[in-house]
Structure formats: structure tokens, C-alpha cells
Short mmCIF file of C-alpha atoms and ligand atoms in Angstrom, two decimals:
data_model
loop_
_atom_site.label_atom_id
_atom_site.label_comp_id
_atom_site.label_asym_id
_atom_site.label_seq_id
_atom_site.Cartn_x
_atom_site.Cartn_y
_atom_site.Cartn_z
CA MET N 1 -17.53 1.11 24.90
CA ALA N 2 -20.33 3.20 26.85
CA ASP N 3 -23.52 1.61 28.67
CA SER N 4 -25.54 1.60 25.18
CA GLY N 5 -22.67 -0.39 23.57
CA VAL N 6 -20.32 -0.48 20.61
CA ALA N 7 -21.38 3.45 18.70
CA ILE N 8 -20.05 3.11 15.21
CA GLY N 9 -19.66 6.11 13.09
CA LEU N 10 -19.72 5.68 9.28
CA VAL N 11 -17.72 9.44 8.12
CA LEU N 12 -19.13 11.05 5.44
CA PRO N 13 -21.45 8.58 4.00
CA ASP N 14 -23.52 11.29 1.75
CA VAL N 15 -19.81 12.20 0.38
CA LEU N 16 -18.06 8.93 0.56
CA GLY N 17 -20.60 6.60 -0.48
CA THR N 18 -19.88 5.77 -4.02
CA TYR N 19 -18.89 1.81 -3.67
CA SER N 20 -21.46 0.49 -0.85
CA ASP N 21 -18.35 0.55 2.02
CA GLY N 22 -21.63 1.92 3.99
CA GLY N 23 -21.98 -2.22 4.00
CA ASN N 24 -19.07 -1.93 6.92
CA ALA N 25 -20.97 -0.72 9.16
CA GLN N 26 -23.93 -2.97 8.87
CA VAL N 27 -21.58 -5.66 9.21
CA LEU N 28 -19.90 -4.63 12.54
CA GLN N 29 -23.25 -3.20 13.89
CA ARG N 30 -24.97 -7.14 13.22
CA ARG N 31 -21.74 -9.13 14.79
CA LEU N 32 -22.53 -7.69 17.84
CA GLN N 33 -25.83 -7.43 17.82
CA TRP N 34 -25.77 -11.28 17.15
CA ARG N 35 -23.37 -11.80 20.23
CA GLY N 36 -26.13 -9.54 22.27
CA ILE N 37 -23.96 -6.74 22.51
CA PRO N 38 -25.67 -3.44 21.69
CA ALA N 39 -24.60 -0.72 18.92
CA THR N 40 -25.35 1.73 16.97
CA VAL N 41 -24.30 2.98 13.77
CA ILE N 42 -24.25 6.81 13.35
CA ASP N 43 -24.65 8.58 10.53
CA LEU N 44 -21.86 11.97 9.86
CA ARG N 45 -22.94 13.56 6.92
CA HIS N 46 -21.56 16.56 5.57
CA ASP N 47 -23.63 18.82 7.78
CA ASP N 48 -23.21 17.18 11.05
CA ALA N 49 -20.21 17.67 13.70
CA ILE N 50 -17.73 14.70 14.17
CA PRO N 51 -17.82 14.11 17.35
CA ALA N 52 -15.01 11.90 18.93
CA SER N 53 -16.83 10.15 21.48
CA LEU N 54 -16.91 7.23 19.36
CA ASP N 55 -15.37 3.91 19.19
CA VAL N 56 -15.16 3.17 15.87
CA TYR N 57 -15.25 5.48 12.61
CA LEU N 58 -15.79 3.85 8.83
CA LEU N 59 -14.77 6.08 6.26
CA GLY N 60 -15.47 4.33 2.24
CA GLY N 61 -14.48 5.12 -0.57
CA GLY N 62 -15.14 7.54 -3.81
CA GLU N 63 -14.35 9.74 -6.65
CA ASP N 64 -11.58 11.87 -6.27
CA ASP N 65 -13.85 14.98 -6.34
CA ALA N 66 -15.74 13.73 -3.61
CA GLN N 67 -12.23 12.79 -2.09
CA ALA N 68 -11.00 15.65 -1.82
CA LEU N 69 -14.57 17.27 -0.69
CA ALA N 70 -14.26 14.76 2.42
CA VAL N 71 -10.30 15.60 3.48
CA ASP N 72 -10.91 19.48 3.67
CA HIS N 73 -13.78 18.98 5.74
CA LEU N 74 -12.49 16.13 7.99
CA ARG N 75 -9.20 18.64 8.08
CA THR N 76 -11.11 21.66 9.19
CA HIS N 77 -13.65 19.49 11.45
CA PRO N 78 -10.85 17.54 13.70
CA GLY N 79 -13.23 14.90 15.15
CA LEU N 80 -11.84 11.98 14.13
CA GLN N 81 -8.42 12.61 14.77
CA ARG N 82 -9.53 13.50 17.89
CA ALA N 83 -10.80 9.72 18.80
CA ALA N 84 -7.60 8.03 16.76
CA ALA N 85 -5.24 9.73 19.48
CA GLN N 86 -8.20 8.51 22.33
CA GLY N 87 -7.72 5.62 20.50
CA ALA N 88 -10.62 4.95 18.45
CA VAL N 89 -10.34 2.01 15.88
CA VAL N 90 -10.24 4.06 12.31
CA PHE N 91 -11.19 1.90 9.43
CA GLY N 92 -10.86 3.82 5.99
CA VAL N 93 -11.23 2.06 2.43
CA CYS N 94 -9.84 3.43 -1.16
CA ALA N 95 -10.68 7.03 -0.79
CA GLY N 96 -11.16 6.57 2.55
CA PHE N 97 -7.51 4.91 3.53
CA GLN N 98 -5.98 7.67 0.97
CA VAL N 99 -7.87 10.45 3.20
CA LEU N 100 -6.48 8.23 6.28
CA GLY N 101 -2.86 8.80 4.94
CA THR N 102 -0.43 11.95 4.88
CA GLU N 103 -1.33 13.09 1.17
CA PHE N 104 -2.93 12.15 -1.84
CA THR N 105 -2.92 13.20 -5.47
CA THR N 106 -5.54 12.84 -7.37
CA SER N 107 -5.68 12.43 -10.52
CA ASP N 108 -5.76 16.61 -11.89
CA ARG N 109 -2.21 16.57 -10.19
CA THR N 110 -3.16 18.62 -7.10
CA THR N 111 -2.03 17.26 -3.76
CA HIS N 112 -4.34 17.36 -0.83
CA THR N 113 -2.78 16.83 2.78
CA GLY N 114 -4.38 13.88 4.49
CA LEU N 115 -5.14 13.41 8.07
CA GLY N 116 -2.04 11.84 8.51
CA LEU N 117 -2.97 9.47 10.92
CA LEU N 118 -0.86 6.66 8.65
CA ASN N 119 2.29 7.41 6.93
CA ALA N 120 0.80 6.59 3.70
CA THR N 121 1.30 9.45 0.25
CA THR N 122 -0.92 8.52 -3.06
CA THR N 123 0.12 9.75 -6.63
CA PRO N 124 -1.77 8.58 -9.43
CA GLY N 125 -0.50 5.22 -11.35
CA ARG N 126 -0.77 4.38 -15.09
CA ARG N 127 -3.83 2.32 -15.35
CA ARG N 128 -6.44 2.12 -12.83
CA ALA N 129 -6.54 -1.25 -11.25
CA ILE N 130 -10.08 -3.27 -11.37
CA GLY N 131 -10.95 -6.58 -10.47
CA GLU N 132 -10.69 -9.43 -7.71
CA ILE N 133 -7.82 -9.36 -5.35
CA ILE N 134 -6.55 -11.74 -2.87
CA VAL N 135 -4.11 -9.63 0.12
CA ASP N 136 -2.04 -13.07 2.11
CA VAL N 137 -2.17 -11.67 6.13
CA ALA N 138 -0.09 -12.62 8.57
CA PRO N 139 -1.94 -12.82 12.37
CA PRO N 140 -3.82 -11.10 14.05
CA VAL N 141 -5.64 -10.15 10.44
CA GLY N 142 -4.39 -14.13 8.78
CA PRO N 143 -4.01 -16.51 8.58
CA GLU N 144 -6.80 -16.83 6.29
CA PRO N 145 -6.08 -14.12 3.24
CA LEU N 146 -8.23 -11.49 2.61
CA THR N 147 -10.99 -10.98 -0.46
CA GLY N 148 -11.97 -7.92 -1.88
CA PHE N 149 -12.58 -6.14 -4.92
CA GLU N 150 -10.79 -3.10 -5.69
CA ASN N 151 -11.11 0.12 -8.02
CA HIS N 152 -8.66 2.99 -8.22
CA LEU N 153 -5.64 4.62 -9.86
CA GLY N 154 -4.05 6.03 -7.10
CA ARG N 155 -0.78 3.69 -5.72
CA THR N 156 0.24 4.19 -2.31
CA ARG N 157 3.23 3.90 -0.64
CA VAL N 158 3.89 3.22 2.99
CA GLY N 159 6.11 4.67 5.12
CA ALA N 160 7.56 4.56 8.82
CA GLY N 161 5.57 4.30 11.78
CA SER N 162 2.84 2.66 9.06
CA ARG N 163 3.17 -0.83 7.88
CA PRO N 164 1.49 -2.69 4.88
CA ILE N 165 -1.58 -4.82 6.03
CA GLY N 166 -0.56 -7.82 3.58
CA THR N 167 0.68 -8.79 0.73
CA VAL N 168 -1.10 -8.92 -2.81
CA ARG N 169 -1.37 -12.69 -4.25
CA ALA N 170 -3.73 -11.42 -6.45
CA GLY N 171 -4.36 -8.14 -7.96
CA VAL N 172 -2.54 -4.42 -7.28
CA GLY N 173 -3.10 -3.61 -3.83
CA ASN N 174 -0.49 -0.31 -2.84
CA GLY N 175 0.65 -0.95 -6.36
CA ASP N 176 4.88 -2.54 -4.82
CA GLY N 177 3.21 -5.89 -3.67
CA SER N 178 1.90 -4.65 -0.73
CA GLU N 179 -1.59 -4.11 0.44
CA GLY N 180 -2.99 -1.35 3.01
CA ALA N 181 -1.62 -0.18 5.67
CA ALA N 182 -1.43 0.02 10.02
CA THR N 183 -0.77 2.37 12.70
CA GLY N 184 -1.89 0.82 16.30
CA ARG N 185 -5.85 0.87 15.71
CA VAL N 186 -5.75 2.92 12.33
CA LEU N 187 -6.42 0.77 9.53
CA GLY N 188 -6.39 1.55 5.36
CA THR N 189 -7.13 -0.86 2.37
CA TYR N 190 -8.09 -1.19 -0.91
CA LEU N 191 -10.64 -3.80 -0.20
CA HIS N 192 -14.14 -3.33 -1.08
CA GLY N 193 -17.00 -5.64 -1.25
CA PRO N 194 -17.76 -4.83 1.32
CA VAL N 195 -14.56 -5.62 2.89
CA LEU N 196 -15.70 -6.70 6.39
CA ALA N 197 -18.96 -8.62 4.67
CA ARG N 198 -16.33 -10.94 2.74
CA ASN N 199 -13.24 -10.96 5.90
CA PRO N 200 -14.47 -11.37 9.57
CA ALA N 201 -12.09 -12.00 10.70
CA LEU N 202 -11.25 -8.41 9.89
CA ALA N 203 -14.14 -7.85 11.09
CA ASP N 204 -13.97 -9.41 14.80
CA LEU N 205 -9.83 -7.78 15.30
CA MET N 206 -11.62 -4.54 14.95
CA LEU N 207 -14.37 -5.42 16.77
CA GLY N 208 -12.23 -6.87 19.98
CA TRP N 209 -10.45 -3.74 19.87
CA ALA N 210 -13.15 -1.76 20.28
CA LEU N 211 -14.95 -4.30 23.19
CA GLY N 212 -11.11 -4.77 24.93
CA GLY N 213 -11.03 -8.27 24.05
CA PRO N 214 -11.63 -10.78 20.87
CA PRO N 215 -15.23 -11.77 20.64
CA ALA N 216 -17.17 -14.55 21.11
CA ALA N 217 -16.72 -16.96 17.74
CA LEU N 218 -19.24 -16.61 15.44
CA ASP N 219 -20.06 -19.94 12.87
CA LEU N 220 -21.55 -18.61 9.89
CA PRO N 221 -21.53 -20.83 7.18
CA GLU N 222 -23.07 -18.66 4.54
CA VAL N 223 -19.80 -15.93 5.14
CA THR N 224 -17.50 -19.05 4.51
CA ALA N 225 -19.50 -19.79 1.02
CA LEU N 226 -18.67 -16.13 -0.14
CA ARG N 227 -15.23 -16.16 0.77
CA ALA N 228 -14.92 -19.48 -0.94
CA GLU N 229 -16.61 -18.47 -4.24
CA ARG N 230 -14.71 -15.44 -4.23
CA LEU N 231 -11.43 -16.79 -3.72
CA ARG N 232 -12.55 -18.84 -6.67
CA ALA N 233 -13.28 -15.78 -8.60
CA ALA N 234 -10.41 -14.29 -8.19
CA LYS N 235 -8.20 -17.27 -8.66
CA HIS N 236 -9.84 -17.46 -12.30
CA GLY N 237 -9.57 -13.88 -12.79
CA ARG N 238 -13.65 -13.15 -13.18
CA GLY N 239 -16.01 -10.76 -11.46
CA LYS N 240 -13.80 -7.90 -12.83
N1 LIG C 301 -10.27 8.19 -6.00
C1 LIG C 301 -10.01 7.01 -5.70
C2 LIG C 301 -8.99 6.20 -7.11
O1 LIG C 301 -9.01 6.11 -7.84
C3 LIG C 301 -9.85 6.46 -5.22
C4 LIG C 301 -11.21 5.42 -5.61
C5 LIG C 301 -11.90 4.36 -4.76
O2 LIG C 301 -11.80 4.91 -4.03
N2 LIG C 301 -12.61 3.33 -5.32
O3 LIG C 301 -7.57 6.10 -6.09
#
């Protein structure tokens, strides 16, 4: 972390911005600022260079064509891969998750090589998974379950060297009962929401990695209320 605080890169918000996952950057920034720690969000658009010097990199969801464009761009501008090799925190949601994996096949049956930061391979499923999702997670991500909203066709197989983030209680996730993938400080998940607004423990886990130690506790009753509401919605099959 530089003296100017935590640098959070929002990767290709102009390409992978369909599902408002850019809100994850705002959540991380605000959770740091509420603790008196400076934080900057840097948009890394398609015309911008991708510096390897940031602390956290966030990728959001998008349509198949958008994610194909994103992976081509990121493979030819490898700042993100260099940063990950140096220990930066990397977090991808849905299309962003698939892009971080080894390869993904889009619904037109084209297979794209991913960034290989996660051992995760994605192929199209038979039906689109849409709706509220609850994921049981063990520490350090848990013990509280993750809540989110999923909207994807892809099904993902996690291979050696990566492990799923958790087990699906309600919803589809990777499609085999598991959800997401992690290797070191690189995480991928199918959960939109934005997921870090709904799951502060996940946000603080990543901030702890960036800061070199767990951040101070924050008590935000509105976040607790939002979690309770979304858990109820998933239980009753609403919010679809
Ligand atoms: N296009 C991908 C899929 O359908 C990702 C969708 C998304 O990012 N929500 O699997």
C-alpha cells in the first residue's frame, strides 16, 4: 500500500459494467474511508493502460461478447497478471470470474483462453441460472453465508490449485453444488449484488489482505438489515 492509501482498480468498467458490479469498488473505498484509511478508485477503461502497481483489481459481469473483448484486451495488456504475481488482490464477478479462469466457452461455442489466474473452466449450461443465491462458506470467508444474485449461462469446473469459495445452499453457482473459486488472493464468484455490499465479511477479508492485517470492526445496522432481507428473499424464492 502506498502512502496515498489503498489503490483499487476497476477493470474495464466500460466493458464489464452491465450488472453494477462497479459498486464493489465503492464499497471497498467507503469501508476504508470509514476507518480513516485513504483509498482511491481508478477506472481502467479500454483505452487506458493497466498498471501492475495497484493493491486491488475488480472485474464485473457482462455479456458473452463483452467478456470476449475483455479477455482479449487483458491478455494483450498483462498488467493485471503481473500485479497478481506480485500478490495483489484480484476479484472477478461472473464474466469477470470466467475471464480469470483457464478458459471459457461462450454460447456461440467459441472457446476463449482465460487469464489463468484461477484453475476454472467454463462451458455453457442448458438453462440460464437467474435468481437469488445463498452460499455456505467456511472461515476466513464465513461463517456467515454469502448472499447474491446470479444471472449466467456458464457452468464452471474448478481444478487443482484452486478451490471453490463455498457450497450452494440455494441457487446454482458453478453448477455442481460448489460456488466460485480461489487461489491465494485471487477470487472469482457468480454473485452480483453488488456482492460486497451484501457481504461485508468478504469485503473485509480482501481489505485485510491489501492492508496486511484485518481492518477494525465496523458496525453498520443497515448492512445487517439488507443481509436479513436478502436471505429471506432467497428462502422464499423471491427477487427473481
Ligand atoms: N456471459 C456469461 C454467462 O452467461 C457471464 C454472465 C454475467 O456476467 N452475468 O455465463
